[in-house]
Amino acid sequence: MLRRARPVVMLLGLGGSGLWPGPHALARLPSPAGEIDASIHTLAVDFQRHRAPLAGESETASGRLYYLGPDRLLIHVQQPLEQILEIEPGHLKVFYPKSQESFDILTAAQETLPFFTFFFIAQRGEAEISAAGYTISHHESRGDTLFTYWDPPRKLRNEAGQAVLVSLVGDILSIQLKDRNDQPITQYALTGWKKVSGQRFPSRVVIEVLQGPSSGVETVDYATPVLNEPPPDWVATFQIPADAVVRGLRF
């Protein structure tokens, strides 16, 4: 049964690229500090996440994500293996309905969830980069497109270079992260921006990791978002069944 730990790890991105590889990890589960617009109380959206690493097999997972507030996220994975993930900062619970088995996973910190975080990038934007210690170097406009250049914090300058954020009329088009030699580490492209109940969200995110063991391409598609409506009853009241077999893991 422990073999199922790997699909869970790969889906969540635990130990993966996150928003920034290695020490640059920024894409965190939202905390009570509130990186997400306070007007967003609940959100549900379908997702399909495809990962194609340079080394190893490609993987695809799909399902529906339920954001239930700054301290709770529930993910119903439908393919390739049905599972329900209940996520709180530093604590993950994973339940397999077919086998009635569960993982109780403790983590040392809030783990990276890039496929979730990027859907909220319009709300996080520059504040997310600033929170990691980066400071704006300068802006550059090319028509309606704005390029913003960010310098890394002093403690990362031995390995990290600038970050470049490109936006068009407020929508983030791309983010590029560079190493200290000005070579790209990771590139992100966000397309298909749509307005949902007054908020802007991307329909697709493509992540290219160009250096390190996580090198490869990841594509996440989002569909049918529903904002600030009550979740299904089973989501609002979900609990791991008392008679489920529980196995503990730690990352």
Tab-separated table of C-alpha atoms in Angstrom:
chain	number	residue	atom	x	y	z
A	1	MET	CA	0.000	0.000	0.000
A	2	LEU	CA	2.922	2.353	0.547
A	3	ARG	CA	3.389	2.402	-3.215
A	4	ARG	CA	0.469	4.810	-3.306
A	5	ALA	CA	2.522	7.409	-1.482
A	6	ARG	CA	4.289	8.277	-4.721
A	7	PRO	CA	1.150	9.303	-6.682
A	8	VAL	CA	0.180	11.492	-3.739
A	9	VAL	CA	3.623	13.114	-3.637
A	10	MET	CA	3.663	13.702	-7.386
A	11	LEU	CA	0.163	15.178	-7.475
A	12	LEU	CA	0.835	17.637	-4.683
A	13	GLY	CA	4.309	18.577	-5.844
A	14	LEU	CA	5.866	17.660	-2.487
A	15	GLY	CA	9.589	17.856	-2.966
A	16	GLY	CA	8.981	19.010	-6.530
A	17	SER	CA	9.682	22.213	-8.369
A	18	GLY	CA	7.111	24.400	-6.621
A	19	LEU	CA	6.996	27.952	-7.869
A	20	TRP	CA	10.731	28.384	-7.372
A	21	PRO	CA	13.088	25.373	-7.417
A	22	GLY	CA	15.069	24.582	-4.291
A	23	PRO	CA	15.495	27.533	-1.934
A	24	HIS	CA	13.266	29.725	-4.093
A	25	ALA	CA	10.064	27.851	-3.167
A	26	LEU	CA	7.249	30.391	-2.990
A	27	ALA	CA	4.108	28.533	-4.001
A	28	ARG	CA	2.670	27.760	-0.595
A	29	LEU	CA	-0.731	26.781	0.628
A	30	PRO	CA	-2.384	30.074	1.589
A	31	SER	CA	-2.000	30.944	5.243
A	32	PRO	CA	-4.147	33.007	7.634
A	33	ALA	CA	-1.945	35.972	6.707
A	34	GLY	CA	-4.013	35.994	3.525
A	35	GLU	CA	-2.222	36.010	0.169
A	36	ILE	CA	-5.617	35.556	-1.526
A	37	ASP	CA	-8.190	38.315	-1.983
A	38	ALA	CA	-10.372	38.396	1.122
A	39	SER	CA	-13.483	38.552	-1.069
A	40	ILE	CA	-12.822	34.953	-2.175
A	41	HIS	CA	-14.433	32.769	0.467
A	42	THR	CA	-14.850	29.548	-1.514
A	43	LEU	CA	-13.871	28.411	-4.977
A	44	ALA	CA	-14.259	25.184	-6.938
A	45	VAL	CA	-12.519	24.424	-10.235
A	46	ASP	CA	-11.781	21.394	-12.409
A	47	PHE	CA	-8.125	20.729	-13.166
A	48	GLN	CA	-6.008	18.467	-15.325
A	49	ARG	CA	-2.316	18.358	-14.539
A	50	HIS	CA	0.185	16.729	-16.924
A	51	ARG	CA	3.858	16.370	-16.024
A	52	ALA	CA	6.495	15.372	-18.584
A	53	PRO	CA	9.892	15.185	-16.834
A	54	LEU	CA	13.060	14.829	-18.891
A	55	ALA	CA	13.894	11.766	-16.795
A	56	GLY	CA	11.086	9.373	-15.935
A	57	GLU	CA	7.547	8.702	-17.075
A	58	SER	CA	4.894	11.279	-17.848
A	59	GLU	CA	1.994	11.564	-15.408
A	60	THR	CA	-1.513	12.960	-15.679
A	61	ALA	CA	-3.968	13.635	-12.856
A	62	SER	CA	-7.398	15.230	-13.046
A	63	GLY	CA	-10.208	16.103	-10.687
A	64	ARG	CA	-11.856	19.012	-8.918
A	65	LEU	CA	-10.320	21.374	-6.402
A	66	TYR	CA	-12.271	23.031	-3.575
A	67	TYR	CA	-10.803	26.068	-1.815
A	68	LEU	CA	-12.729	26.334	1.467
A	69	GLY	CA	-10.882	29.220	3.097
A	70	PRO	CA	-7.308	30.154	4.031
A	71	ASP	CA	-6.794	27.042	6.174
A	72	ARG	CA	-8.526	24.306	4.201
A	73	LEU	CA	-8.269	22.878	0.712
A	74	LEU	CA	-9.940	19.697	-0.516
A	75	ILE	CA	-8.999	17.967	-3.762
A	76	HIS	CA	-11.077	15.190	-5.295
A	77	VAL	CA	-8.766	13.340	-7.679
A	78	GLN	CA	-10.772	11.282	-10.168
A	79	GLN	CA	-7.986	10.011	-12.432
A	80	PRO	CA	-5.762	7.988	-12.498
A	81	LEU	CA	-6.761	6.739	-9.036
A	82	GLU	CA	-9.653	8.153	-7.034
A	83	GLN	CA	-8.490	9.831	-3.849
A	84	ILE	CA	-9.621	12.685	-1.638
A	85	LEU	CA	-6.988	15.007	-0.232
A	86	GLU	CA	-7.746	17.282	2.699
A	87	ILE	CA	-5.007	19.862	3.098
A	88	GLU	CA	-4.216	22.231	5.920
A	89	PRO	CA	-0.941	24.107	6.515
A	90	GLY	CA	1.635	21.488	7.510
A	91	HIS	CA	-0.866	18.613	7.491
A	92	LEU	CA	-2.261	16.451	4.681
A	93	LYS	CA	-4.840	13.675	4.803
A	94	VAL	CA	-5.325	11.375	1.829
A	95	PHE	CA	-8.240	8.951	1.570
A	96	TYR	CA	-8.799	6.177	-0.984
A	97	PRO	CA	-12.560	5.492	-1.131
A	98	LYS	CA	-12.269	2.147	-2.925
A	99	SER	CA	-9.921	0.533	-0.396
A	100	GLN	CA	-11.051	2.596	2.612
A	101	GLU	CA	-7.404	3.393	3.392
A	102	SER	CA	-5.886	6.723	4.395
A	103	PHE	CA	-2.528	8.450	4.728
A	104	ASP	CA	-1.993	10.982	7.500
A	105	ILE	CA	0.969	13.071	6.325
A	106	LEU	CA	2.819	15.554	8.511
A	107	THR	CA	5.108	18.069	6.827
A	108	ALA	CA	7.780	20.285	8.307
A	109	ALA	CA	6.356	23.337	6.533
A	110	GLN	CA	3.562	24.388	4.226
A	111	GLU	CA	4.236	22.385	1.095
A	112	THR	CA	4.318	23.600	-2.480
A	113	LEU	CA	1.115	23.157	-4.481
A	114	PRO	CA	1.927	24.823	-7.795
A	115	PHE	CA	-1.128	23.574	-9.666
A	116	PHE	CA	-3.314	25.186	-6.986
A	117	THR	CA	-1.276	28.318	-6.403
A	118	PHE	CA	-1.068	29.361	-10.035
A	119	PHE	CA	-4.834	29.535	-10.336
A	120	PHE	CA	-4.679	32.348	-7.763
A	121	ILE	CA	-1.690	34.127	-9.289
A	122	ALA	CA	-3.756	37.242	-10.083
A	123	GLN	CA	-4.416	37.688	-6.374
A	124	ARG	CA	-0.822	36.932	-5.301
A	125	GLY	CA	1.198	38.474	-8.116
A	126	GLU	CA	3.986	40.814	-7.107
A	127	ALA	CA	3.151	40.458	-3.414
A	128	GLU	CA	4.250	36.814	-3.585
A	129	ILE	CA	7.654	37.685	-5.026
A	130	SER	CA	8.105	40.529	-2.558
A	131	ALA	CA	7.247	38.240	0.368
A	132	ALA	CA	10.184	36.014	-0.621
A	133	GLY	CA	12.575	38.919	-0.171
A	134	TYR	CA	12.898	40.025	-3.792
A	135	THR	CA	12.911	43.758	-4.505
A	136	ILE	CA	11.959	45.614	-7.668
A	137	SER	CA	14.953	46.686	-9.734
A	138	HIS	CA	13.106	48.498	-12.519
A	139	HIS	CA	10.106	48.496	-14.870
A	140	GLU	CA	10.061	48.579	-18.648
A	141	SER	CA	7.022	49.158	-20.882
A	142	ARG	CA	6.704	47.862	-24.438
A	143	GLY	CA	3.356	49.071	-25.697
A	144	ASP	CA	0.715	47.711	-23.317
A	145	THR	CA	3.092	45.052	-21.976
A	146	LEU	CA	4.893	45.730	-18.692
A	147	PHE	CA	8.176	44.016	-17.762
A	148	THR	CA	9.081	44.096	-14.057
A	149	TYR	CA	12.600	43.074	-12.991
A	150	TRP	CA	13.225	41.803	-9.467
A	151	ASP	CA	16.547	41.400	-7.649
A	152	PRO	CA	16.969	38.388	-5.329
A	153	PRO	CA	17.443	38.789	-1.580
A	154	ARG	CA	21.045	39.086	-0.459
A	155	LYS	CA	21.064	35.599	1.097
A	156	LEU	CA	20.295	33.997	-2.303
A	157	ARG	CA	22.591	36.024	-4.543
A	158	ASN	CA	25.242	33.296	-4.672
A	159	GLU	CA	22.798	31.117	-6.616
A	160	ALA	CA	19.837	33.209	-7.784
A	161	GLY	CA	19.584	35.948	-10.371
A	162	GLN	CA	16.742	38.218	-11.370
A	163	ALA	CA	13.093	37.329	-11.739
A	164	VAL	CA	11.232	38.853	-14.678
A	165	LEU	CA	7.450	39.248	-14.536
A	166	VAL	CA	5.605	40.140	-17.743
A	167	SER	CA	2.031	41.438	-17.587
A	168	LEU	CA	-0.541	42.838	-20.000
A	169	VAL	CA	-3.255	45.150	-18.633
A	170	GLY	CA	-2.876	43.533	-15.220
A	171	ASP	CA	-2.873	39.887	-16.368
A	172	ILE	CA	0.402	38.057	-15.756
A	173	LEU	CA	1.624	36.530	-19.029
A	174	SER	CA	4.870	34.981	-17.870
A	175	ILE	CA	7.420	34.692	-15.100
A	176	GLN	CA	11.058	33.836	-15.725
A	177	LEU	CA	13.514	32.948	-12.983
A	178	LYS	CA	17.249	33.161	-13.607
A	179	ASP	CA	20.370	31.917	-11.881
A	180	ARG	CA	23.282	34.134	-10.900
A	181	ASN	CA	24.772	33.675	-14.406
A	182	ASP	CA	21.603	35.143	-15.944
A	183	GLN	CA	20.540	31.747	-17.316
A	184	PRO	CA	16.856	30.722	-17.037
A	185	ILE	CA	16.003	28.260	-14.269
A	186	THR	CA	12.253	28.098	-14.712
A	187	GLN	CA	9.750	29.728	-17.052
A	188	TYR	CA	5.991	30.042	-16.616
A	189	ALA	CA	3.383	30.991	-19.209
A	190	LEU	CA	-0.183	31.856	-18.161
A	191	THR	CA	-2.873	32.013	-20.845
A	192	GLY	CA	-6.623	32.085	-21.322
A	193	TRP	CA	-7.385	34.669	-18.656
A	194	LYS	CA	-11.094	34.869	-17.804
A	195	LYS	CA	-13.213	36.961	-15.482
A	196	VAL	CA	-15.274	35.024	-12.925
A	197	SER	CA	-17.486	36.954	-10.504
A	198	GLY	CA	-15.232	39.990	-10.775
A	199	GLN	CA	-11.953	38.054	-10.379
A	200	ARG	CA	-9.380	37.168	-13.052
A	201	PHE	CA	-8.077	33.609	-13.397
A	202	PRO	CA	-5.906	31.807	-16.004
A	203	SER	CA	-7.230	28.785	-17.922
A	204	ARG	CA	-3.808	27.253	-18.580
A	205	VAL	CA	-0.383	27.381	-16.968
A	206	VAL	CA	2.718	25.875	-18.601
A	207	ILE	CA	5.761	25.446	-16.355
A	208	GLU	CA	9.180	24.679	-17.847
A	209	VAL	CA	11.929	23.698	-15.412
A	210	LEU	CA	15.217	24.110	-17.279
A	211	GLN	CA	17.783	23.110	-14.665
A	212	GLY	CA	18.222	20.439	-12.020
A	213	PRO	CA	16.653	17.028	-11.338
A	214	SER	CA	13.100	18.359	-11.803
A	215	SER	CA	13.732	19.439	-15.412
A	216	GLY	CA	10.733	19.009	-17.679
A	217	VAL	CA	7.414	20.539	-18.659
A	218	GLU	CA	4.195	20.669	-16.664
A	219	THR	CA	0.849	21.823	-18.044
A	220	VAL	CA	-2.183	22.582	-15.886
A	221	ASP	CA	-5.602	23.277	-17.405
A	222	TYR	CA	-8.450	24.766	-15.354
A	223	ALA	CA	-12.163	24.704	-16.219
A	224	THR	CA	-15.633	25.530	-14.848
A	225	PRO	CA	-14.604	27.705	-11.890
A	226	VAL	CA	-17.347	28.541	-9.381
A	227	LEU	CA	-16.685	31.391	-6.957
A	228	ASN	CA	-18.257	32.062	-3.545
A	229	GLU	CA	-20.983	29.440	-3.781
A	230	PRO	CA	-21.619	26.795	-1.096
A	231	PRO	CA	-19.618	23.617	-1.782
A	232	PRO	CA	-21.397	20.265	-2.152
A	233	ASP	CA	-22.566	18.888	1.176
A	234	TRP	CA	-20.114	15.986	1.064
A	235	VAL	CA	-17.223	18.446	0.632
A	236	ALA	CA	-18.322	20.772	3.431
A	237	THR	CA	-18.740	17.883	5.883
A	238	PHE	CA	-15.978	15.557	4.673
A	239	GLN	CA	-14.093	13.550	7.279
A	240	ILE	CA	-11.907	10.464	6.984
A	241	PRO	CA	-14.148	7.530	7.993
A	242	ALA	CA	-13.501	6.359	11.535
A	243	ASP	CA	-13.015	2.747	10.373
A	244	ALA	CA	-10.485	3.594	7.630
A	245	VAL	CA	-7.010	2.058	7.855
A	246	VAL	CA	-4.688	5.010	8.599
A	247	ARG	CA	-0.982	5.015	7.730
A	248	GLY	CA	1.382	7.770	8.820
A	249	LEU	CA	4.006	9.483	6.654
A	250	ARG	CA	6.331	12.416	7.274
A	251	PHE	CA	8.123	14.734	4.817
